[in-house]
Short mmCIF file of C-alpha atoms and ligand atoms in Angstrom, two decimals:
data_model
loop_
_atom_site.label_atom_id
_atom_site.label_comp_id
_atom_site.label_asym_id
_atom_site.label_seq_id
_atom_site.Cartn_x
_atom_site.Cartn_y
_atom_site.Cartn_z
CA MET A 1 7.56 -5.12 20.24
CA VAL A 2 7.64 -3.98 23.90
CA GLU A 3 9.84 -6.92 24.89
CA ILE A 4 12.25 -6.14 22.06
CA GLU A 5 12.46 -2.48 23.11
CA ASN A 6 13.07 -3.54 26.74
CA ARG A 7 15.88 -5.88 25.76
CA ILE A 8 17.52 -3.17 23.67
CA GLN A 9 17.27 -0.74 26.60
CA LYS A 10 18.87 -3.29 28.96
CA ASN A 11 21.50 -4.24 26.36
CA GLU A 12 20.33 -7.87 26.34
CA ALA A 13 20.70 -10.25 23.40
CA LEU A 14 17.95 -10.40 20.75
CA THR A 15 16.83 -13.65 19.11
CA ASP A 16 16.83 -13.96 15.31
CA ASP A 17 13.01 -13.73 15.31
CA MET A 18 13.17 -10.50 17.30
CA ALA A 19 15.75 -8.99 14.96
CA MET A 20 13.65 -9.81 11.87
CA LYS A 21 10.47 -8.53 13.55
CA LEU A 22 12.24 -5.25 14.28
CA ALA A 23 13.51 -5.07 10.69
CA MET A 24 9.93 -5.58 9.44
CA GLN A 25 8.65 -2.82 11.71
CA GLU A 26 11.43 -0.56 10.48
CA SER A 27 10.59 -1.32 6.82
CA ARG A 28 7.04 0.00 7.29
CA LEU A 29 8.41 3.48 8.00
CA GLY A 30 9.26 3.74 4.31
CA LEU A 31 5.69 3.14 3.10
CA GLY A 32 4.43 6.09 1.09
CA PHE A 33 7.95 7.47 0.56
CA VAL A 34 9.84 4.82 -1.42
CA ASN A 35 7.36 3.66 -4.04
CA PRO A 36 7.78 2.28 -6.65
CA ASN A 37 10.71 0.78 -4.74
CA PRO A 38 10.01 -1.83 -2.03
CA ALA A 39 9.87 -0.77 1.64
CA VAL A 40 12.86 -2.49 3.28
CA GLY A 41 14.13 -2.52 6.87
CA CYS A 42 17.41 -3.62 8.41
CA VAL A 43 18.79 -4.38 11.91
CA ILE A 44 22.43 -4.99 12.92
CA LEU A 45 23.38 -7.08 16.00
CA ASN A 46 26.92 -7.38 17.37
CA SER A 47 28.75 -10.69 17.86
CA LYS A 48 26.83 -11.21 21.14
CA ASN A 49 23.48 -10.47 19.43
CA HIS A 50 23.13 -7.12 21.16
CA PHE A 51 21.41 -4.39 19.14
CA LEU A 52 23.76 -2.03 17.30
CA ALA A 53 21.68 -0.15 14.71
CA LYS A 54 18.62 -0.19 12.48
CA GLY A 55 17.60 1.62 9.31
CA HIS A 56 15.10 1.66 6.48
CA HIS A 57 14.96 2.73 2.85
CA LYS A 58 13.59 6.26 3.23
CA VAL A 59 13.09 7.74 -0.18
CA PHE A 60 12.94 6.55 -3.79
CA GLY A 61 16.42 6.76 -5.30
CA GLY A 62 18.01 7.15 -1.84
CA PRO A 63 20.36 4.73 -0.03
CA HIS A 64 18.98 1.26 0.73
CA ALA A 65 18.11 0.04 4.25
CA GLU A 66 21.46 -1.78 4.80
CA ILE A 67 23.44 1.39 4.04
CA ILE A 68 21.24 3.53 6.33
CA ALA A 69 21.64 0.98 9.16
CA LEU A 70 25.44 1.11 8.68
CA GLU A 71 25.27 4.92 8.85
CA ASN A 72 23.32 4.62 12.12
CA LEU A 73 26.01 2.55 13.88
CA PRO A 74 27.30 4.01 17.17
CA THR A 75 30.31 6.24 16.62
CA ASP A 76 32.22 5.47 19.85
CA LYS A 77 34.23 2.66 18.18
CA PRO A 78 35.62 2.17 14.68
CA LYS A 79 33.11 0.50 12.31
CA GLU A 80 35.46 -2.45 11.63
CA GLU A 81 35.67 -3.19 15.36
CA LEU A 82 31.91 -2.94 15.93
CA LEU A 83 31.11 -5.22 13.00
CA LYS A 84 33.61 -7.98 13.80
CA GLY A 85 31.42 -11.08 14.02
CA ALA A 86 28.26 -8.96 13.73
CA ARG A 87 25.03 -10.16 12.09
CA LEU A 88 22.78 -8.14 9.79
CA PHE A 89 19.06 -8.82 9.32
CA VAL A 90 17.34 -7.34 6.28
CA THR A 91 13.78 -7.92 5.03
CA LEU A 92 14.78 -8.31 1.34
CA GLU A 93 17.83 -9.95 -0.20
CA PRO A 94 20.64 -7.35 -0.57
CA CYS A 95 20.72 -6.05 -4.13
CA ALA A 96 23.46 -7.37 -6.39
CA HIS A 97 23.21 -4.76 -9.13
CA GLU A 98 24.31 -1.16 -9.45
CA GLY A 99 21.17 0.93 -10.11
CA LYS A 100 20.37 4.36 -8.71
CA THR A 101 22.61 3.30 -5.78
CA PRO A 102 25.70 1.03 -5.57
CA SER A 103 25.28 -2.72 -4.92
CA CYS A 104 24.45 -3.39 -1.24
CA ALA A 105 25.74 -6.97 -1.47
CA LYS A 106 29.16 -5.69 -2.60
CA ALA A 107 29.22 -3.09 0.20
CA LEU A 108 28.37 -5.72 2.85
CA ALA A 109 30.88 -8.21 1.43
CA LYS A 110 33.73 -5.80 2.28
CA LEU A 111 32.82 -5.69 5.99
CA PRO A 112 33.74 -8.19 8.76
CA PHE A 113 30.17 -9.52 9.27
CA ALA A 114 29.73 -13.11 10.51
CA GLU A 115 26.31 -13.48 8.88
CA ILE A 116 23.75 -11.73 6.70
CA VAL A 117 20.16 -12.97 7.20
CA TYR A 118 17.59 -11.88 4.60
CA GLY A 119 13.81 -12.27 4.67
CA LEU A 120 12.66 -12.43 1.04
CA ILE A 121 14.51 -13.69 -2.00
CA ASP A 122 14.76 -11.01 -4.72
CA PRO A 123 11.56 -11.39 -6.83
CA ASN A 124 13.48 -10.91 -10.07
CA PRO A 125 14.43 -14.48 -11.14
CA LEU A 126 17.32 -13.02 -13.16
CA VAL A 127 18.99 -11.60 -10.05
CA ALA A 128 17.47 -13.83 -7.28
CA GLY A 129 20.28 -15.38 -5.24
CA LYS A 130 22.94 -13.12 -6.84
CA GLY A 131 23.20 -10.81 -3.80
CA ALA A 132 23.48 -13.84 -1.50
CA GLU A 133 26.17 -15.29 -3.79
CA ILE A 134 28.34 -12.15 -3.67
CA ILE A 135 28.19 -12.22 0.14
CA SER A 136 28.91 -15.97 0.42
CA GLN A 137 31.85 -15.67 -1.98
CA ALA A 138 33.38 -13.12 0.40
CA GLY A 139 33.34 -15.83 3.11
CA ILE A 140 30.34 -14.39 4.99
CA LYS A 141 27.53 -16.79 5.91
CA CYS A 142 24.39 -15.72 4.06
CA THR A 143 21.08 -17.20 5.23
CA HIS A 144 17.54 -17.03 3.91
CA PHE A 145 15.34 -16.48 7.00
CA GLY A 146 12.59 -18.72 5.58
CA LYS A 147 9.86 -17.91 8.13
CA TRP A 148 6.96 -15.41 8.00
CA GLN A 149 7.01 -15.12 4.21
CA ASP A 150 3.40 -13.78 4.16
CA ASN A 151 4.25 -11.02 6.64
CA LEU A 152 7.49 -10.17 4.88
CA GLU A 153 5.73 -10.02 1.52
CA GLU A 154 3.14 -7.70 3.05
CA THR A 155 5.80 -5.06 3.76
CA CYS A 156 6.53 -4.75 0.05
CA GLU A 157 3.40 -6.21 -1.55
CA HIS A 158 2.87 -3.32 -3.98
CA PHE A 159 6.37 -3.78 -5.36
CA LEU A 160 6.01 -7.57 -5.61
CA MET A 161 2.66 -7.32 -7.42
CA ASN A 162 4.08 -4.70 -9.81
CA PHE A 163 7.08 -6.83 -10.54
CA ARG A 164 5.18 -10.08 -11.09
CA HIS A 165 2.12 -8.80 -12.99
CA LYS A 166 3.04 -5.37 -14.40
CA ARG A 167 -0.20 -4.00 -12.97
CA PRO A 168 -0.98 -1.61 -10.06
CA PHE A 169 -1.67 -3.14 -6.65
CA VAL A 170 -5.37 -2.62 -5.81
CA SER A 171 -6.54 -2.01 -2.23
CA LEU A 172 -10.17 -1.53 -1.24
CA LYS A 173 -11.06 0.70 1.71
CA VAL A 174 -14.48 0.75 3.28
CA ALA A 175 -16.12 1.97 6.47
CA SER A 176 -18.82 -0.50 7.45
CA SER A 177 -21.43 -1.04 10.14
CA LEU A 178 -21.61 -4.37 12.00
CA ASP A 179 -24.29 -5.47 9.54
CA GLY A 180 -22.14 -4.71 6.47
CA GLN A 181 -23.71 -1.38 5.48
CA MET A 182 -21.59 1.51 4.14
CA ALA A 183 -24.30 4.18 3.98
CA LEU A 184 -28.01 4.65 4.43
CA LYS A 185 -30.23 4.18 1.40
CA THR A 186 -30.74 7.96 1.52
CA GLY A 187 -27.02 8.27 0.63
CA GLU A 188 -26.03 9.54 4.08
CA SER A 189 -22.76 8.03 5.35
CA LYS A 190 -21.07 10.70 7.48
CA TRP A 191 -19.70 9.43 9.71
CA ILE A 192 -19.70 5.68 10.21
CA THR A 193 -16.26 5.57 11.83
CA GLY A 194 -14.54 7.81 14.38
CA GLU A 195 -11.80 10.38 13.86
CA GLU A 196 -8.84 8.02 14.53
CA ALA A 197 -9.99 5.52 11.89
CA ARG A 198 -10.58 8.34 9.41
CA ILE A 199 -7.05 9.68 9.98
CA HIS A 200 -5.68 6.21 9.26
CA GLY A 201 -7.82 6.08 6.12
CA ARG A 202 -6.14 9.28 4.93
CA LEU A 203 -2.74 7.72 5.66
CA LEU A 204 -3.69 4.94 3.24
CA ARG A 205 -4.20 7.60 0.55
CA ALA A 206 -0.58 8.60 1.09
CA THR A 207 0.73 5.04 0.79
CA HIS A 208 -1.02 4.47 -2.56
CA ASP A 209 -0.28 6.31 -5.80
CA MET A 210 -3.92 7.00 -6.62
CA THR A 211 -7.35 7.11 -4.95
CA ILE A 212 -10.35 5.82 -6.96
CA VAL A 213 -14.05 6.53 -6.29
CA GLY A 214 -17.32 6.08 -8.14
CA LYS A 215 -19.33 9.00 -9.50
CA ASN A 216 -22.23 8.71 -7.01
CA THR A 217 -19.88 9.14 -4.06
CA ILE A 218 -18.67 12.41 -5.56
CA MET A 219 -22.19 13.63 -6.37
CA ILE A 220 -23.73 12.61 -3.02
CA ASP A 221 -20.89 13.30 -0.53
CA ASP A 222 -18.93 16.06 -2.31
CA PRO A 223 -15.80 14.80 -0.50
CA HIS A 224 -12.28 16.31 -0.35
CA LEU A 225 -10.45 12.99 -0.91
CA ASN A 226 -7.02 14.51 -0.23
CA ILE A 227 -4.38 13.33 2.28
CA ARG A 228 -4.51 15.82 5.20
CA HIS A 229 -2.12 13.73 7.34
CA ASP A 230 0.67 15.05 9.60
CA ASP A 231 3.20 12.48 8.32
CA PHE A 232 2.72 13.69 4.74
CA PRO A 233 2.18 17.46 4.97
CA GLU A 234 3.39 18.15 1.42
CA LYS A 235 2.10 15.10 -0.42
CA GLU A 236 -0.72 15.43 -2.97
CA ASN A 237 -2.56 12.30 -4.11
CA LYS A 238 -3.79 11.52 -7.58
CA LEU A 239 -7.54 10.94 -7.84
CA LEU A 240 -9.56 9.00 -10.43
CA ILE A 241 -13.35 9.23 -10.70
CA LEU A 242 -15.25 6.39 -12.39
CA ASP A 243 -17.79 8.42 -14.33
CA PRO A 244 -18.76 6.84 -17.69
CA ALA A 245 -20.89 9.77 -18.90
CA GLY A 246 -18.64 12.50 -17.45
CA GLU A 247 -21.49 13.83 -15.29
CA THR A 248 -19.21 15.30 -12.61
CA LEU A 249 -17.90 17.75 -15.22
CA SER A 250 -21.28 19.46 -15.29
CA LYS A 251 -20.76 20.35 -11.60
CA PRO A 252 -17.51 22.33 -11.56
CA GLY A 253 -18.34 23.59 -8.02
CA LEU A 254 -17.57 20.13 -6.57
CA LYS A 255 -14.80 20.18 -3.93
CA ILE A 256 -12.60 17.75 -5.88
CA PHE A 257 -12.20 20.37 -8.62
CA GLU A 258 -11.18 23.04 -6.10
CA ILE A 259 -8.82 20.85 -4.08
CA HIS A 260 -7.01 18.66 -6.62
CA ARG A 261 -4.76 20.23 -9.24
CA PRO A 262 -5.79 19.28 -12.80
CA GLU A 263 -2.59 17.25 -13.29
CA ASN A 264 -3.61 15.07 -10.31
CA LEU A 265 -7.25 14.62 -11.26
CA PHE A 266 -8.44 11.95 -13.73
CA ILE A 267 -11.89 10.92 -14.87
CA ALA A 268 -12.45 7.49 -16.42
CA VAL A 269 -15.14 7.95 -19.07
CA SER A 270 -16.62 5.53 -21.61
CA GLU A 271 -15.15 5.45 -25.13
CA GLU A 272 -18.33 7.11 -26.40
CA THR A 273 -18.08 9.98 -23.90
CA PHE A 274 -14.37 10.37 -24.64
CA ALA A 275 -15.24 11.01 -28.30
CA ASP A 276 -17.65 13.84 -27.34
CA GLU A 277 -16.06 17.22 -28.03
CA ASN A 278 -18.22 19.01 -25.46
CA ILE A 279 -16.98 16.70 -22.71
CA GLN A 280 -13.39 17.19 -23.83
CA ASN A 281 -13.93 20.97 -23.63
CA SER A 282 -15.50 20.79 -20.16
CA ALA A 283 -12.57 18.71 -18.88
CA ARG A 284 -9.96 21.19 -20.12
CA GLY A 285 -8.17 22.75 -17.14
CA LEU A 286 -10.06 20.55 -14.65
CA ALA A 287 -9.04 16.93 -15.17
CA THR A 288 -7.50 14.44 -17.59
CA LEU A 289 -9.96 12.07 -19.26
CA ILE A 290 -9.13 8.39 -19.62
CA SER A 291 -11.19 6.37 -22.07
CA VAL A 292 -12.22 2.92 -20.79
CA LYS A 293 -14.27 0.16 -22.48
CA LEU A 294 -17.63 -0.59 -20.92
CA GLN A 295 -18.53 -4.29 -20.75
CA PRO A 296 -22.03 -5.57 -21.59
CA ASP A 297 -22.88 -5.30 -17.84
CA TRP A 298 -22.08 -1.54 -17.98
CA ASN A 299 -19.05 -2.00 -15.77
CA TYR A 300 -15.65 -0.93 -16.96
CA ASN A 301 -13.18 -3.48 -18.22
CA LEU A 302 -10.95 -2.96 -15.20
CA ASP A 303 -8.01 -4.85 -16.64
CA GLN A 304 -7.90 -2.36 -19.50
CA MET A 305 -8.27 0.54 -17.07
CA LEU A 306 -5.51 -0.72 -14.78
CA GLY A 307 -3.28 -1.20 -17.83
CA LYS A 308 -3.82 2.46 -18.74
CA LEU A 309 -3.01 3.52 -15.17
CA TRP A 310 0.15 1.40 -15.29
CA ASP A 311 1.20 3.31 -18.41
CA LEU A 312 0.72 6.53 -16.41
CA ASP A 313 3.23 5.15 -13.81
CA ILE A 314 0.52 4.38 -11.25
CA ARG A 315 1.77 1.43 -9.19
CA SER A 316 -0.91 1.21 -6.47
CA VAL A 317 -4.52 2.36 -6.12
CA LEU A 318 -6.89 2.71 -3.16
CA VAL A 319 -10.55 2.22 -4.11
CA GLU A 320 -12.67 4.05 -1.54
CA GLY A 321 -16.20 3.33 -2.70
CA GLY A 322 -19.01 3.45 -3.24
CA ALA A 323 -20.60 0.05 -3.35
CA LEU A 324 -20.58 -0.22 -7.12
CA ALA A 325 -16.94 0.71 -7.50
CA LEU A 326 -15.82 -1.66 -4.72
CA SER A 327 -18.01 -4.51 -5.96
CA SER A 328 -16.75 -4.29 -9.52
CA PHE A 329 -13.11 -4.68 -8.44
CA ILE A 330 -14.04 -7.78 -6.43
CA SER A 331 -16.26 -9.28 -9.16
CA GLN A 332 -13.58 -8.86 -11.81
CA GLY A 333 -10.92 -10.42 -9.54
CA LYS A 334 -8.87 -7.20 -9.50
CA ALA A 335 -8.80 -6.49 -5.74
CA HIS A 336 -5.68 -7.50 -3.83
CA ARG A 337 -6.22 -6.20 -0.28
CA LEU A 338 -9.21 -5.14 1.79
CA TYR A 339 -9.04 -2.48 4.53
CA LEU A 340 -12.37 -2.69 6.32
CA PHE A 341 -12.97 -0.18 9.09
CA GLN A 342 -15.59 -1.84 11.25
CA ALA A 343 -17.69 0.48 13.39
CA PHE A 344 -19.67 -0.87 16.34
CA LEU A 345 -23.06 0.17 15.01
CA ILE A 346 -26.03 -1.22 13.10
CA LEU A 347 -27.67 0.52 10.14
CA GLY A 348 -30.24 -2.12 9.14
CA ALA A 349 -30.33 -4.10 5.90
CA SER A 350 -33.57 -2.53 4.64
CA THR A 351 -32.45 1.04 5.39
CA GLY A 352 -28.73 0.62 4.68
CA LYS A 353 -26.60 0.14 1.57
CA SER A 354 -24.33 -2.91 1.53
CA TRP A 355 -20.77 -2.23 0.36
CA SER A 356 -20.58 -5.57 -1.51
CA GLU A 357 -24.07 -5.32 -3.05
CA GLN A 358 -22.98 -6.30 -6.56
CA VAL A 359 -20.76 -9.24 -5.54
CA LYS A 360 -22.47 -12.51 -6.45
CA ILE A 361 -21.61 -15.61 -4.43
CA GLU A 362 -23.79 -18.53 -5.50
CA SER A 363 -22.31 -21.24 -3.29
CA MET A 364 -20.01 -21.43 -0.28
CA THR A 365 -17.25 -22.79 -2.52
CA GLU A 366 -17.13 -19.33 -4.19
CA ARG A 367 -16.82 -17.38 -0.94
CA ILE A 368 -13.91 -15.01 -0.68
CA SER A 369 -11.68 -15.60 2.37
CA LEU A 370 -9.11 -13.05 3.46
CA ARG A 371 -5.55 -14.39 3.54
CA ASN A 372 -3.29 -13.51 6.48
CA PRO A 373 -5.99 -11.35 8.13
CA LYS A 374 -5.05 -8.81 10.82
CA VAL A 375 -7.13 -6.76 13.24
CA LYS A 376 -6.19 -3.42 14.77
CA ARG A 377 -8.18 -1.32 17.21
CA PHE A 378 -8.73 2.39 16.57
CA ASN A 379 -10.40 3.84 19.62
CA GLN A 380 -14.10 3.26 18.71
CA ASP A 381 -13.50 1.13 15.55
CA LEU A 382 -11.65 -1.94 14.30
CA LEU A 383 -9.54 -2.17 11.17
CA ILE A 384 -9.71 -5.60 9.59
CA THR A 385 -7.28 -6.14 6.75
CA GLY A 386 -6.14 -9.07 4.67
CA ARG A 387 -5.27 -10.17 1.16
CA ILE A 388 -8.11 -10.97 -1.25
CA ASN A 389 -5.95 -12.07 -4.20
N1 LIG B 401 -18.78 3.97 4.13
C1 LIG B 401 -17.90 4.13 3.20
O1 LIG B 401 -16.74 3.71 3.32
C2 LIG B 401 -18.29 4.86 1.94
C3 LIG B 401 -17.27 5.22 1.03
C4 LIG B 401 -17.65 5.83 -0.16
C5 LIG B 401 -18.98 6.03 -0.44
N2 LIG B 401 -19.93 5.68 0.46
C6 LIG B 401 -21.35 5.86 0.15
O2 LIG B 401 -21.65 5.06 -0.97
C7 LIG B 401 -22.76 5.63 -1.64
C8 LIG B 401 -22.49 5.60 -3.14
O3 LIG B 401 -22.33 4.27 -3.56
P1 LIG B 401 -22.82 3.79 -5.00
O4 LIG B 401 -22.61 2.33 -5.09
O5 LIG B 401 -24.16 4.35 -5.26
O6 LIG B 401 -21.88 4.59 -5.97
P2 LIG B 401 -20.41 4.74 -6.50
O7 LIG B 401 -19.70 3.45 -6.64
O8 LIG B 401 -19.77 5.84 -5.76
O9 LIG B 401 -20.77 5.30 -7.96
C9 LIG B 401 -21.53 4.50 -8.81
C10 LIG B 401 -21.52 5.07 -10.19
O10 LIG B 401 -20.15 5.31 -10.58
C11 LIG B 401 -19.89 4.72 -11.83
N3 LIG B 401 -19.11 3.50 -11.57
C12 LIG B 401 -18.68 3.00 -10.39
N4 LIG B 401 -17.97 1.87 -10.58
C13 LIG B 401 -17.96 1.66 -11.90
C14 LIG B 401 -17.39 0.68 -12.73
N5 LIG B 401 -16.68 -0.34 -12.21
N6 LIG B 401 -17.57 0.75 -14.06
C15 LIG B 401 -18.27 1.78 -14.59
N7 LIG B 401 -18.83 2.75 -13.87
C16 LIG B 401 -18.67 2.70 -12.55
C17 LIG B 401 -21.26 4.41 -12.41
O11 LIG B 401 -21.71 5.59 -13.02
P3 LIG B 401 -22.92 5.59 -14.11
O12 LIG B 401 -24.17 5.54 -13.32
O13 LIG B 401 -22.76 6.91 -14.82
O14 LIG B 401 -22.74 4.43 -15.00
C18 LIG B 401 -22.06 4.08 -11.18
O15 LIG B 401 -23.43 4.19 -11.29
C19 LIG B 401 -22.92 7.01 -1.11
O16 LIG B 401 -24.07 7.05 -0.28
C20 LIG B 401 -21.69 7.26 -0.29
O17 LIG B 401 -21.96 8.08 0.84
C21 LIG B 401 -19.61 5.09 1.64
#
């Protein structure tokens, strides 16, 4: 990115790869603000491939990235003059339809662009290619970028999963020692990672619709589990506790009940517990109960649970532990992305608690490999992330 910034500063030409990379970086600025819409970024180059403007979709229901980039054009020359022979790079095919906002493809088709380059084809087969067609019919070259599809998909993976499977996107977040432990057997886990990694963990709460944790984590750690991040000062997250017998309700002094408003707090209980009038009474004014089927192995049927969350308009969830909660999402094939914060310390297998303790891999053919893995350094920790499913 440094080279791209330098070239822009010196008013030097950008390559197509650079323009799309910049558009991808721009798209990420919308994460946590645009859901359930996709995060989309856009860059405009002039006829000599010099940078003119960039923009991203900022808020759900607001103007799309292409329109924001057009609004960000320099004002020293008329728009028509600036855009003569210009090229626009956008991470997702311009929309063909009129929804909450007018059609971007139609808006672009009226301008003197030489070319529109888009990263991903619209995932809706009924409209895929329609935006490109409107632009081509106006005599503007319209090109599918074709490269880096994994990286481009990553920028709007929640949206793509929602669209294709009508289920929330599931991310797992864990802080682990070098030997794969997430806590000591005593239950102690504060803190495995440093402050910077923990701040990033809270950012992930803001970019998902709901945080999910198991009952033991609540009982042992008494955590806040709210966002507390400078980029999202106003945002409140929704929280779901996996607590089949509703035990957390007998401890109303827990921090989660003080911090999270009842409309944002949910407890997944078994069908049997849900039918218990006393539990219903204890939950009143504290949290909403969701009834979920327990399987013969005493784990929830997560497909049923995710279906119920979908019906509550939850489009992405961040599972933060403990070991049982994380393991069950992996075992039932319901985890899509892992965020593993790797601390440079050892806790010992006999004294520690492994975060994947319930995951059973009988042969190397069953091992789970991360797709498109990435590593980022946070001061004293690493973040390793990649797609599981
Ligand atoms: N390092 C980290 O990133 C991190 C993050 C969070 C927690 N932790 C640590 O993890 C430890 C707790 O882990 P844990 O494995 O004991 O507990 P957990 O997953 O927090 O809670 C386990 C309990 O929650 C319920 N539960 C969880 N998943 C379920 C599912 N899929 N279906 C049905 N019920 C489910 C069950 O309650 P019932 O027993 O009532 O059936 C289960 O016994 C703590 O020491 C905590 O400090 C570490």
